[in-house]
Phi, psi and omega in degrees: 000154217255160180283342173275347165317282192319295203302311184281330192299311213260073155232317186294313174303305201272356170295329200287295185271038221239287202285011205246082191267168178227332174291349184256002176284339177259353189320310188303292186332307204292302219304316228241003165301171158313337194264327191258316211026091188243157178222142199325328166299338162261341167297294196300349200234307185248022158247256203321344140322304159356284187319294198307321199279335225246343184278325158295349198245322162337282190322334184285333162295312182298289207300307187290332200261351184282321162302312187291332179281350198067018196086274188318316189262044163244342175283315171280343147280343139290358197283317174302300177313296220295303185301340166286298170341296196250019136285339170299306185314314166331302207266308181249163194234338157330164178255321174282328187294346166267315175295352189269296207300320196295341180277273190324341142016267190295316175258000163296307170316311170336291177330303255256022154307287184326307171305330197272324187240016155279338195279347176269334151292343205255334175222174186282177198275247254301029177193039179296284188291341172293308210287319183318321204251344169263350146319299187301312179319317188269312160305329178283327197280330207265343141299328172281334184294287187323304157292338179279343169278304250250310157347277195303293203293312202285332175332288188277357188056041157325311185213137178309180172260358165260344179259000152320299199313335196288330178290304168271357153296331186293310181309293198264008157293308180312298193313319197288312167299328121021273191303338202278321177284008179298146147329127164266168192253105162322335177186156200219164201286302214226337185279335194225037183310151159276142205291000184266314164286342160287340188274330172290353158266327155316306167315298173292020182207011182065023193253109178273137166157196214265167185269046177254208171311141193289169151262171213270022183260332195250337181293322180313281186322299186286336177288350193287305163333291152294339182280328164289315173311349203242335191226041136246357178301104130000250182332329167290301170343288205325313188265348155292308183288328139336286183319287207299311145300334171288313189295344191277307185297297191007285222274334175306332183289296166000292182250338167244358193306315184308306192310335229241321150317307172327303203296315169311314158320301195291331186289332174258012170069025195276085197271010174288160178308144162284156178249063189275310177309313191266346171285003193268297136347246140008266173301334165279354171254031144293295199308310183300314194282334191271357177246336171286350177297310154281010180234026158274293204280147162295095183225114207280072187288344172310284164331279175301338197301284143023251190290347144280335165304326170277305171308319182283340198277329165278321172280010192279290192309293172353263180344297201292329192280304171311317181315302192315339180240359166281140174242052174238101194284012194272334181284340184283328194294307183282355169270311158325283179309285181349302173306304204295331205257359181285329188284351211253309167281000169258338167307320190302264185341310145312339182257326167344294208274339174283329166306311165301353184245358181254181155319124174269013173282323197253018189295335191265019156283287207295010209259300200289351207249328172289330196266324164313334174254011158294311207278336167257344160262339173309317211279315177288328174264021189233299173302340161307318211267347200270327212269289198272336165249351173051044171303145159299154191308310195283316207272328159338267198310344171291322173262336171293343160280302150358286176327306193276357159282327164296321177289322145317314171299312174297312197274347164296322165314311175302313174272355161263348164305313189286330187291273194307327168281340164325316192277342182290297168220075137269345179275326188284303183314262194354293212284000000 
């Protein structure tokens, strides 16, 4: 087996039992259980807010420190937050000591640059695009195992949703220990360059001096640098604020769908196991074949981009505004897929066509720079609806189709503008 081979397996093993929470397709349940009693008003406005700021404010850490650290040891410290996370959940029962836990979260979530972007230190840019899809993959795999065990158990009431916790705390001990067997990494994009790549950044950018580590003046310049290069490009712009925005409702859909079940359960009265496990399921291996799928098909995205991006952003609003109001969980359940596999696939799409158009040295700059700003609006739409109107979970999801319908309207403008200058001069050529 060739060494980027080897590099990427054992990052995908530790990707796999990273993701393999069992618990978490049940978290809301467990939080409203007897052992927590948390009750939906304080799950939505003063815990799971939580997650979000401290995961935006992480990032902000994660992202300067991953490079200077080499990776590794931040894939082990995320792996340690996560195994703190659901041992916290074990040990306490409190409204602040679950809001502590709810931090440790945030920077769990945090990690998960370093994971997506050490395997780009670690092998040569020809082989950029093998290793992204066996990452992704081993995340998708190891979320679809996490529903179909969690399924199986509440199905048959193997195990309570607090001894669930025991199940992914198991998970994330094996990753961390894992995590330890990784490679370090010898050199990074911009703090730990190799000398050959510092004398050729020296040379494009004039920059003098011995061929050791940059200062921190000269790292500042080349990231200033990939960062221009990658967003003053339109086409890149178009499909990063796509990323940034789709991904900003995403994880709010996310993160609130359970609450927004529950209340339909409670509202029809539904004493049956919930099947939260197998729609979990369910949409990551759909999600998974419908983005290798499209990364299949032959597509003039220059063109076409516009106005697919607007059809999926209305029908994204559709879905989400029928969820908000259904009382059928078979509709709620098929509509979440839905939603989950259009996004999963135009992300596929977005992040592809932003690759193709940038540095490929700097995709986990421009990769960690899109998610913080999905993370600052995420961050910004969780305080409004959760902090200053305190909507119920069905009054949520009314403004996330809103949201996406507004997005849907921008990228229709955008595309009858690109229309209209087209037909404008082809009229002009004509005369």
């Amino acid at each position: 087996m060739e060494t980027w081979m080897k590099i990427s397996s054992l990052l995908c093993i530790f990707g796999f039992l990273k993701e393999f929470r069992p618990s978490e397709p049940y978290i809301t349940p467990y939080l409203m259980s007897s052992r927590l009693n948390f009750t939906e008003e304080q799950i939505s406005q003063d815990i799971y807010p939580i997650a979000t700021y401290a995961n935006m404010l992480s990032l902000i850490v994660v992202f300067l420190v991953t490079d200077f650290l080499r990776y590794k040891p931040i894939i082990i410290a995320d792996a340690v937050s996560g195994v703190c996370v659901y041992a916290g959940l074990i040990l306490f029962n409190t409204l602040f000591a679950v809001q502590v836990v709810e931090v440790m979260y945030g920077l769990f979530m945090a990690g998960e640059v370093a994971y997506y972007t050490y395997i780009y230190a670690k092998v040569d840019t020809e082989h950029f695009q093998e290793v992204t899809s066996h990452t992704r993959s081993a995340y998708l795999a190891g979320r679809a195992l996490s529903g179909i065990v969690s399924q199986i158990i509440v199905y048959f009431n193997l195990f309570s949703y607090y001894q669930l916790q025991f199940l992914t705390l198991s998970g994330l001990l094996a990753a961390t220990a894992w995590s330890v067997l990784l490679p370090s990494v010898d050199k990074s994009m911009y703090f730990h360059q190799t000398r050959d790549t510092m004398q050729s950044e020296a040379d494009l950018h004039s920059i003098p001096g011995s061929p050791t580590d940059p200062c921190c003046k000269d790292v500042v310049r080349h990231v200033w640098s990939d960062m221009r290069a990658a967003f003053t490009s339109v086409y890149v712009v178009k499909w990063g604020l796509w990323w940034a925005l789709s991904t900003c409702c995403y994880w709010q859909v996310l993160y609130y769908i359970q609450l927004l079940w529950q209340m339909i359960r409670k509202d029809i009265g539904d004493e049956e196991p919930p099947y939260y496990g197998i729609v979990e399921a369910a949409y990551t291996l759909i999600g998974a074949m419908a983005s290798l799928t499209i990364g299949r098909v032959k597509v003039d995205w220059a063109r076409l981009g516009e106005p697919v991006l607007a059809v999926c952003a209305v029908l994204v609003a559709i879905v989400l505004w029928i969820m908000s109001g259904t009382r059928s969980m078979l509709l709620a359940y098929l509509t979440y897929i839905f939603f989950t596999v259009v996004y999963h696939t135009m992300i596929t799409v977005a992040n592809s066509e932003v690759a193709k158009h940038i540095n490929r040295d700097s995709y986990g700059l421009i990769f960690g720079s899109t998610t913080f700003i999905a993370l600052l609006l995420q961050t910004c739409l969780t305080y409004i609806v959760n902090k200053v109107f305190r909507l119920s979970p069905r009054q949520q999801f009314v403004v996330y189709a809103g949201y996406f319908a507004v997005l849907g309207l921008c990228f229709i403008l955008v595309s009858l503008s690109r229309i209209c200058r087209s037909s404008v001069g082809r009229y002009i050529i004509s005369r």
